[in-house]
């Protein structure tokens, strides 16, 4: 049975979004990153708590991010540069939380009797901010592709996007033949995730790979696209254009990609046997 569709109330222009675009961030977490609705909503709460705790009341980080996305200049390159600057600013805030949150926690815990300190989840704050950074990174990459600009991807696992339909892919491997053991499934997913971020996301002219479920459900033949990706992988094995990827990364990533391709073929033929995890929130342009 599919996930029940949930419609979140979009904040009006008189309200401040914290974090910016949180209603679409939840949808992205569930549909693209394989997270549960509860986890996505807890990230929102943790981001708000961390931000209001660690920074001044007058801090305008999320307003600035909003303005960067909603200000449409005539120069696409200048617009992308502005977005990239905001992304680096957001990363700096995330790093500040990771580095200095302990100072606040020490003062907070000192209010409790010795041996009875109340735990404060610093790691949860950082994890939530890192996920939000990945979402903003994804939105900027969407802008880049729309303007036919190269997607910039750094070798940083904290910023890596999750592979599309990860949970369904894991189910396929678990049930394929006699079933892959869990450690093998984990390895294949990690190798494919690295290949996806450091090669596939860089060579896409459109975010077809990111929206495979969308195209499959509309009976689109994605094999020509997958053929091209496989050629890129073979080319990388021979020419090594991306130094962040070792030969082992590409070779084992290719093996994972081939199994992933088998999964996509099975998914296209037997969509109903896989769990559905759609979480829909009306986009801004659909609001009346």
mmCIF file of C-alpha atoms in Angstrom:
data_model
loop_
_atom_site.group_PDB
_atom_site.id
_atom_site.type_symbol
_atom_site.label_atom_id
_atom_site.label_comp_id
_atom_site.label_asym_id
_atom_site.label_seq_id
_atom_site.Cartn_x
_atom_site.Cartn_y
_atom_site.Cartn_z
ATOM 1 C CA UNK A 1 0.000 0.000 0.000
ATOM 2 C CA UNK A 2 1.365 3.394 -0.950
ATOM 3 C CA UNK A 3 2.145 6.181 1.428
ATOM 4 C CA UNK A 4 -0.822 8.445 2.114
ATOM 5 C CA UNK A 5 -0.443 11.781 0.365
ATOM 6 C CA UNK A 6 0.136 14.594 2.799
ATOM 7 C CA UNK A 7 -0.373 18.235 1.944
ATOM 8 C CA UNK A 8 1.525 20.772 4.005
ATOM 9 C CA UNK A 9 0.374 24.338 4.350
ATOM 10 C CA UNK A 10 2.632 26.615 2.342
ATOM 11 C CA UNK A 11 3.606 29.718 4.317
ATOM 12 C CA UNK A 12 2.217 32.956 2.978
ATOM 13 C CA UNK A 13 4.370 35.938 1.952
ATOM 14 C CA UNK A 14 3.911 37.519 5.364
ATOM 15 C CA UNK A 15 5.451 34.498 7.104
ATOM 16 C CA UNK A 16 9.096 33.581 7.393
ATOM 17 C CA UNK A 17 10.038 30.073 6.293
ATOM 18 C CA UNK A 18 12.509 28.401 8.596
ATOM 19 C CA UNK A 19 14.268 26.777 6.989
ATOM 20 C CA UNK A 20 13.516 28.256 3.584
ATOM 21 C CA UNK A 21 11.451 25.966 1.322
ATOM 22 C CA UNK A 22 10.877 23.488 4.154
ATOM 23 C CA UNK A 23 7.649 22.188 2.619
ATOM 24 C CA UNK A 24 9.486 21.059 -0.545
ATOM 25 C CA UNK A 25 12.500 19.916 1.526
ATOM 26 C CA UNK A 26 10.260 17.350 3.249
ATOM 27 C CA UNK A 27 9.010 16.060 -0.095
ATOM 28 C CA UNK A 28 12.575 15.815 -1.417
ATOM 29 C CA UNK A 29 13.746 13.901 1.673
ATOM 30 C CA UNK A 30 11.029 11.301 1.239
ATOM 31 C CA UNK A 31 10.833 10.997 -2.542
ATOM 32 C CA UNK A 32 14.510 11.425 -3.449
ATOM 33 C CA UNK A 33 16.516 10.469 -0.374
ATOM 34 C CA UNK A 34 14.522 7.506 0.918
ATOM 35 C CA UNK A 35 13.865 9.051 4.340
ATOM 36 C CA UNK A 36 10.643 8.639 6.251
ATOM 37 C CA UNK A 37 8.198 11.491 6.644
ATOM 38 C CA UNK A 38 8.877 11.475 10.405
ATOM 39 C CA UNK A 39 12.630 11.801 9.877
ATOM 40 C CA UNK A 40 12.177 14.659 7.427
ATOM 41 C CA UNK A 41 9.931 16.540 9.822
ATOM 42 C CA UNK A 42 12.344 15.937 12.704
ATOM 43 C CA UNK A 43 15.105 17.497 10.569
ATOM 44 C CA UNK A 44 12.978 20.635 10.230
ATOM 45 C CA UNK A 45 12.552 20.797 14.003
ATOM 46 C CA UNK A 46 16.270 20.220 14.628
ATOM 47 C CA UNK A 47 17.283 22.890 12.107
ATOM 48 C CA UNK A 48 14.989 25.412 13.772
ATOM 49 C CA UNK A 49 16.213 24.534 17.262
ATOM 50 C CA UNK A 50 19.884 24.634 16.289
ATOM 51 C CA UNK A 51 19.530 27.926 14.420
ATOM 52 C CA UNK A 52 17.590 29.777 17.128
ATOM 53 C CA UNK A 53 19.927 28.402 19.796
ATOM 54 C CA UNK A 54 23.283 29.017 18.160
ATOM 55 C CA UNK A 55 22.694 32.299 16.305
ATOM 56 C CA UNK A 56 21.284 35.786 16.970
ATOM 57 C CA UNK A 57 17.595 36.552 16.706
ATOM 58 C CA UNK A 58 18.369 39.052 13.959
ATOM 59 C CA UNK A 59 20.252 36.523 11.824
ATOM 60 C CA UNK A 60 18.775 36.433 8.292
ATOM 61 C CA UNK A 61 20.375 33.261 6.870
ATOM 62 C CA UNK A 62 17.171 31.663 5.595
ATOM 63 C CA UNK A 63 15.751 34.974 4.367
ATOM 64 C CA UNK A 64 18.969 35.499 2.415
ATOM 65 C CA UNK A 65 18.732 32.021 0.879
ATOM 66 C CA UNK A 66 15.117 32.712 -0.060
ATOM 67 C CA UNK A 67 16.032 36.022 -1.683
ATOM 68 C CA UNK A 68 18.849 34.387 -3.650
ATOM 69 C CA UNK A 69 16.428 31.881 -5.183
ATOM 70 C CA UNK A 70 13.558 34.295 -5.763
ATOM 71 C CA UNK A 71 15.615 37.150 -7.260
ATOM 72 C CA UNK A 72 15.661 36.641 -11.015
ATOM 73 C CA UNK A 73 18.390 38.639 -12.721
ATOM 74 C CA UNK A 74 19.061 38.858 -16.432
ATOM 75 C CA UNK A 75 22.453 37.150 -16.125
ATOM 76 C CA UNK A 76 22.145 33.402 -15.342
ATOM 77 C CA UNK A 77 25.830 33.096 -14.473
ATOM 78 C CA UNK A 78 25.589 35.932 -11.964
ATOM 79 C CA UNK A 79 22.487 34.325 -10.458
ATOM 80 C CA UNK A 80 24.301 30.985 -10.083
ATOM 81 C CA UNK A 81 27.284 32.723 -8.482
ATOM 82 C CA UNK A 82 24.953 34.325 -5.951
ATOM 83 C CA UNK A 83 23.398 30.942 -5.175
ATOM 84 C CA UNK A 84 26.819 29.331 -4.832
ATOM 85 C CA UNK A 85 27.835 32.051 -2.378
ATOM 86 C CA UNK A 86 24.730 31.355 -0.299
ATOM 87 C CA UNK A 87 25.457 27.637 -0.385
ATOM 88 C CA UNK A 88 28.977 28.188 0.942
ATOM 89 C CA UNK A 89 27.479 30.437 3.634
ATOM 90 C CA UNK A 90 25.059 27.684 4.616
ATOM 91 C CA UNK A 91 27.948 25.204 4.780
ATOM 92 C CA UNK A 92 29.814 27.629 7.053
ATOM 93 C CA UNK A 93 26.840 27.738 9.434
ATOM 94 C CA UNK A 94 26.748 23.933 9.427
ATOM 95 C CA UNK A 95 30.463 23.750 10.209
ATOM 96 C CA UNK A 96 29.998 26.302 13.015
ATOM 97 C CA UNK A 97 27.350 24.110 14.621
ATOM 98 C CA UNK A 98 29.580 21.048 14.323
ATOM 99 C CA UNK A 99 32.580 22.844 15.807
ATOM 100 C CA UNK A 100 31.109 25.086 18.504
ATOM 101 C CA UNK A 101 27.848 23.502 19.629
ATOM 102 C CA UNK A 102 29.716 21.793 22.471
ATOM 103 C CA UNK A 103 30.340 25.211 24.055
ATOM 104 C CA UNK A 104 26.604 25.782 24.306
ATOM 105 C CA UNK A 105 25.991 22.205 25.471
ATOM 106 C CA UNK A 106 28.550 22.574 28.271
ATOM 107 C CA UNK A 107 26.711 25.598 29.628
ATOM 108 C CA UNK A 108 23.360 23.909 29.200
ATOM 109 C CA UNK A 109 24.411 20.702 30.947
ATOM 110 C CA UNK A 110 26.073 22.601 33.791
ATOM 111 C CA UNK A 111 22.602 23.586 35.006
ATOM 112 C CA UNK A 112 21.905 19.979 35.964
ATOM 113 C CA UNK A 113 23.308 18.189 39.046
ATOM 114 C CA UNK A 114 26.462 16.154 38.450
ATOM 115 C CA UNK A 115 25.642 12.820 36.932
ATOM 116 C CA UNK A 116 22.217 13.999 35.823
ATOM 117 C CA UNK A 117 23.005 16.027 32.742
ATOM 118 C CA UNK A 118 20.326 16.162 30.112
ATOM 119 C CA UNK A 119 21.651 14.865 26.767
ATOM 120 C CA UNK A 120 21.480 17.315 23.883
ATOM 121 C CA UNK A 121 21.742 15.752 20.403
ATOM 122 C CA UNK A 122 24.486 17.786 18.731
ATOM 123 C CA UNK A 123 24.933 15.085 16.085
ATOM 124 C CA UNK A 124 21.250 15.342 15.205
ATOM 125 C CA UNK A 125 21.589 19.077 14.638
ATOM 126 C CA UNK A 126 24.576 18.574 12.347
ATOM 127 C CA UNK A 127 22.921 15.714 10.465
ATOM 128 C CA UNK A 128 19.796 17.793 9.845
ATOM 129 C CA UNK A 129 21.787 20.791 8.594
ATOM 130 C CA UNK A 130 23.892 18.548 6.339
ATOM 131 C CA UNK A 131 20.741 17.105 4.789
ATOM 132 C CA UNK A 132 19.375 20.598 4.204
ATOM 133 C CA UNK A 133 22.703 21.552 2.587
ATOM 134 C CA UNK A 134 22.317 18.618 0.194
ATOM 135 C CA UNK A 135 18.823 19.813 -0.671
ATOM 136 C CA UNK A 136 20.034 23.347 -1.459
ATOM 137 C CA UNK A 137 22.909 21.839 -3.459
ATOM 138 C CA UNK A 138 20.370 19.831 -5.467
ATOM 139 C CA UNK A 139 18.268 22.930 -6.149
ATOM 140 C CA UNK A 140 21.321 24.853 -7.352
ATOM 141 C CA UNK A 141 22.311 21.965 -9.617
ATOM 142 C CA UNK A 142 18.794 22.041 -11.077
ATOM 143 C CA UNK A 143 19.345 25.728 -11.858
ATOM 144 C CA UNK A 144 22.700 24.927 -13.450
ATOM 145 C CA UNK A 145 21.217 22.270 -15.722
ATOM 146 C CA UNK A 146 18.368 24.549 -16.766
ATOM 147 C CA UNK A 147 20.974 27.091 -17.859
ATOM 148 C CA UNK A 148 23.152 24.432 -19.553
ATOM 149 C CA UNK A 149 25.938 24.935 -17.036
ATOM 150 C CA UNK A 150 28.241 22.268 -15.663
ATOM 151 C CA UNK A 151 27.275 20.650 -12.354
ATOM 152 C CA UNK A 152 29.992 21.035 -9.732
ATOM 153 C CA UNK A 153 30.375 18.024 -7.420
ATOM 154 C CA UNK A 154 33.033 17.789 -4.711
ATOM 155 C CA UNK A 155 34.427 14.603 -3.210
ATOM 156 C CA UNK A 156 32.681 15.000 0.127
ATOM 157 C CA UNK A 157 30.475 12.169 1.356
ATOM 158 C CA UNK A 158 28.624 14.550 3.687
ATOM 159 C CA UNK A 159 27.290 16.349 0.599
ATOM 160 C CA UNK A 160 26.535 13.262 -1.539
ATOM 161 C CA UNK A 161 22.979 12.774 -2.809
ATOM 162 C CA UNK A 162 21.320 9.411 -2.258
ATOM 163 C CA UNK A 163 20.755 7.229 -5.330
ATOM 164 C CA UNK A 164 17.187 7.415 -6.675
ATOM 165 C CA UNK A 165 14.872 4.620 -5.485
ATOM 166 C CA UNK A 166 17.482 3.307 -3.061
ATOM 167 C CA UNK A 167 14.984 1.382 -0.927
ATOM 168 C CA UNK A 168 13.419 -0.366 -3.930
ATOM 169 C CA UNK A 169 16.901 -1.218 -5.229
ATOM 170 C CA UNK A 170 17.796 -2.779 -1.884
ATOM 171 C CA UNK A 171 14.593 -4.803 -1.967
ATOM 172 C CA UNK A 172 15.440 -6.050 -5.478
ATOM 173 C CA UNK A 173 18.886 -7.248 -4.378
ATOM 174 C CA UNK A 174 17.462 -8.831 -1.242
ATOM 175 C CA UNK A 175 14.989 -10.874 -3.306
ATOM 176 C CA UNK A 176 17.109 -11.527 -6.417
ATOM 177 C CA UNK A 177 17.838 -15.255 -6.796
ATOM 178 C CA UNK A 178 18.736 -16.549 -3.356
ATOM 179 C CA UNK A 179 19.204 -12.990 -2.212
ATOM 180 C CA UNK A 180 22.317 -10.899 -1.650
ATOM 181 C CA UNK A 181 23.633 -10.736 1.926
ATOM 182 C CA UNK A 182 23.210 -7.393 3.694
ATOM 183 C CA UNK A 183 26.910 -6.515 3.619
ATOM 184 C CA UNK A 184 26.985 -6.998 -0.164
ATOM 185 C CA UNK A 185 23.871 -4.850 -0.581
ATOM 186 C CA UNK A 186 25.479 -2.117 1.517
ATOM 187 C CA UNK A 187 28.675 -2.241 -0.563
ATOM 188 C CA UNK A 188 26.825 -2.047 -3.878
ATOM 189 C CA UNK A 189 24.737 0.911 -2.674
ATOM 190 C CA UNK A 190 27.821 2.773 -1.412
ATOM 191 C CA UNK A 191 29.778 2.151 -4.628
ATOM 192 C CA UNK A 192 26.858 3.243 -6.782
ATOM 193 C CA UNK A 193 26.272 6.310 -4.605
ATOM 194 C CA UNK A 194 29.881 7.394 -5.095
ATOM 195 C CA UNK A 195 29.692 6.819 -8.854
ATOM 196 C CA UNK A 196 26.352 8.643 -9.005
ATOM 197 C CA UNK A 197 27.717 11.755 -7.311
ATOM 198 C CA UNK A 198 31.193 11.982 -8.830
ATOM 199 C CA UNK A 199 30.428 10.832 -12.373
ATOM 200 C CA UNK A 200 26.748 10.465 -13.297
ATOM 201 C CA UNK A 201 25.590 13.798 -11.849
ATOM 202 C CA UNK A 202 28.420 15.525 -13.697
ATOM 203 C CA UNK A 203 27.738 14.091 -17.152
ATOM 204 C CA UNK A 204 23.941 14.436 -17.215
ATOM 205 C CA UNK A 205 22.611 17.073 -19.571
ATOM 206 C CA UNK A 206 19.255 16.693 -17.830
ATOM 207 C CA UNK A 207 18.410 15.192 -14.471
ATOM 208 C CA UNK A 208 16.993 12.024 -16.016
ATOM 209 C CA UNK A 209 18.782 9.748 -13.571
ATOM 210 C CA UNK A 210 17.468 11.780 -10.655
ATOM 211 C CA UNK A 211 13.876 11.256 -11.842
ATOM 212 C CA UNK A 212 13.925 7.666 -13.072
ATOM 213 C CA UNK A 213 10.717 6.777 -11.269
ATOM 214 C CA UNK A 214 8.909 9.653 -12.988
ATOM 215 C CA UNK A 215 9.990 8.558 -16.472
ATOM 216 C CA UNK A 216 9.357 4.849 -15.914
ATOM 217 C CA UNK A 217 5.827 5.448 -14.667
ATOM 218 C CA UNK A 218 5.120 7.401 -17.849
ATOM 219 C CA UNK A 219 6.266 4.457 -19.983
ATOM 220 C CA UNK A 220 9.329 6.322 -21.238
ATOM 221 C CA UNK A 221 12.101 4.177 -22.679
ATOM 222 C CA UNK A 222 15.097 5.068 -20.514
ATOM 223 C CA UNK A 223 17.439 2.508 -22.103
ATOM 224 C CA UNK A 224 19.042 4.979 -24.562
ATOM 225 C CA UNK A 225 19.886 7.227 -21.618
ATOM 226 C CA UNK A 226 21.267 4.310 -19.590
ATOM 227 C CA UNK A 227 23.303 3.184 -22.605
ATOM 228 C CA UNK A 228 24.959 6.601 -22.711
ATOM 229 C CA UNK A 229 25.690 6.496 -18.983
ATOM 230 C CA UNK A 230 27.260 3.074 -19.362
ATOM 231 C CA UNK A 231 29.441 4.468 -22.144
ATOM 232 C CA UNK A 232 30.534 7.294 -19.844
ATOM 233 C CA UNK A 233 31.462 4.736 -17.188
ATOM 234 C CA UNK A 234 33.464 2.681 -19.709
ATOM 235 C CA UNK A 235 35.145 5.865 -20.917
ATOM 236 C CA UNK A 236 36.089 6.811 -17.356
ATOM 237 C CA UNK A 237 37.678 3.377 -16.832
ATOM 238 C CA UNK A 238 39.924 4.042 -19.811
ATOM 239 C CA UNK A 239 40.669 7.759 -19.550
ATOM 240 C CA UNK A 240 40.259 8.639 -15.847
ATOM 241 C CA UNK A 241 38.904 12.168 -16.314
ATOM 242 C CA UNK A 242 37.784 12.530 -12.700
ATOM 243 C CA UNK A 243 40.743 12.098 -10.323
ATOM 244 C CA UNK A 244 38.487 11.802 -7.255
ATOM 245 C CA UNK A 245 37.388 8.407 -8.604
ATOM 246 C CA UNK A 246 39.906 5.582 -8.340
ATOM 247 C CA UNK A 247 39.905 2.765 -10.881
ATOM 248 C CA UNK A 248 38.359 0.544 -8.202
ATOM 249 C CA UNK A 249 35.622 3.138 -7.600
ATOM 250 C CA UNK A 250 34.644 3.081 -11.262
ATOM 251 C CA UNK A 251 35.022 -0.660 -11.805
ATOM 252 C CA UNK A 252 33.008 -1.662 -8.754
ATOM 253 C CA UNK A 253 30.617 1.220 -9.369
ATOM 254 C CA UNK A 254 30.042 -0.157 -12.853
ATOM 255 C CA UNK A 255 29.186 -3.588 -11.417
ATOM 256 C CA UNK A 256 26.677 -1.937 -9.085
ATOM 257 C CA UNK A 257 25.290 0.123 -11.982
ATOM 258 C CA UNK A 258 24.665 -3.012 -14.054
ATOM 259 C CA UNK A 259 22.699 -4.588 -11.208
ATOM 260 C CA UNK A 260 20.855 -1.295 -10.744
ATOM 261 C CA UNK A 261 19.971 -1.376 -14.424
ATOM 262 C CA UNK A 262 18.572 -4.894 -13.995
ATOM 263 C CA UNK A 263 16.495 -3.541 -11.135
ATOM 264 C CA UNK A 264 15.129 -0.713 -13.294
ATOM 265 C CA UNK A 265 14.080 -3.195 -15.980
ATOM 266 C CA UNK A 266 12.287 -5.279 -13.360
ATOM 267 C CA UNK A 267 10.739 -2.200 -11.786
ATOM 268 C CA UNK A 268 9.376 -1.060 -15.156
ATOM 269 C CA UNK A 269 7.675 -4.440 -15.646
ATOM 270 C CA UNK A 270 6.553 -5.023 -12.048
ATOM 271 C CA UNK A 271 6.062 -1.594 -10.484
ATOM 272 C CA UNK A 272 3.318 -2.791 -8.136
ATOM 273 C CA UNK A 273 5.552 -5.231 -6.262
ATOM 274 C CA UNK A 274 7.770 -2.409 -4.962
ATOM 275 C CA UNK A 275 6.941 -0.117 -2.027
ATOM 276 C CA UNK A 276 5.610 3.275 -3.003
ATOM 277 C CA UNK A 277 7.011 6.220 -1.072
ATOM 278 C CA UNK A 278 5.483 9.270 -2.704
ATOM 279 C CA UNK A 279 4.975 12.320 -0.550
ATOM 280 C CA UNK A 280 3.298 15.180 -2.315
ATOM 281 C CA UNK A 281 3.094 18.817 -1.340
ATOM 282 C CA UNK A 282 1.595 21.343 -3.753
ATOM 283 C CA UNK A 283 4.242 23.447 -5.445
ATOM 284 C CA UNK A 284 4.061 27.217 -5.233
ATOM 285 C CA UNK A 285 2.859 27.629 -8.807
ATOM 286 C CA UNK A 286 -0.110 25.302 -8.193
ATOM 287 C CA UNK A 287 -1.505 27.308 -5.318
ATOM 288 C CA UNK A 288 -4.659 29.260 -6.073
#
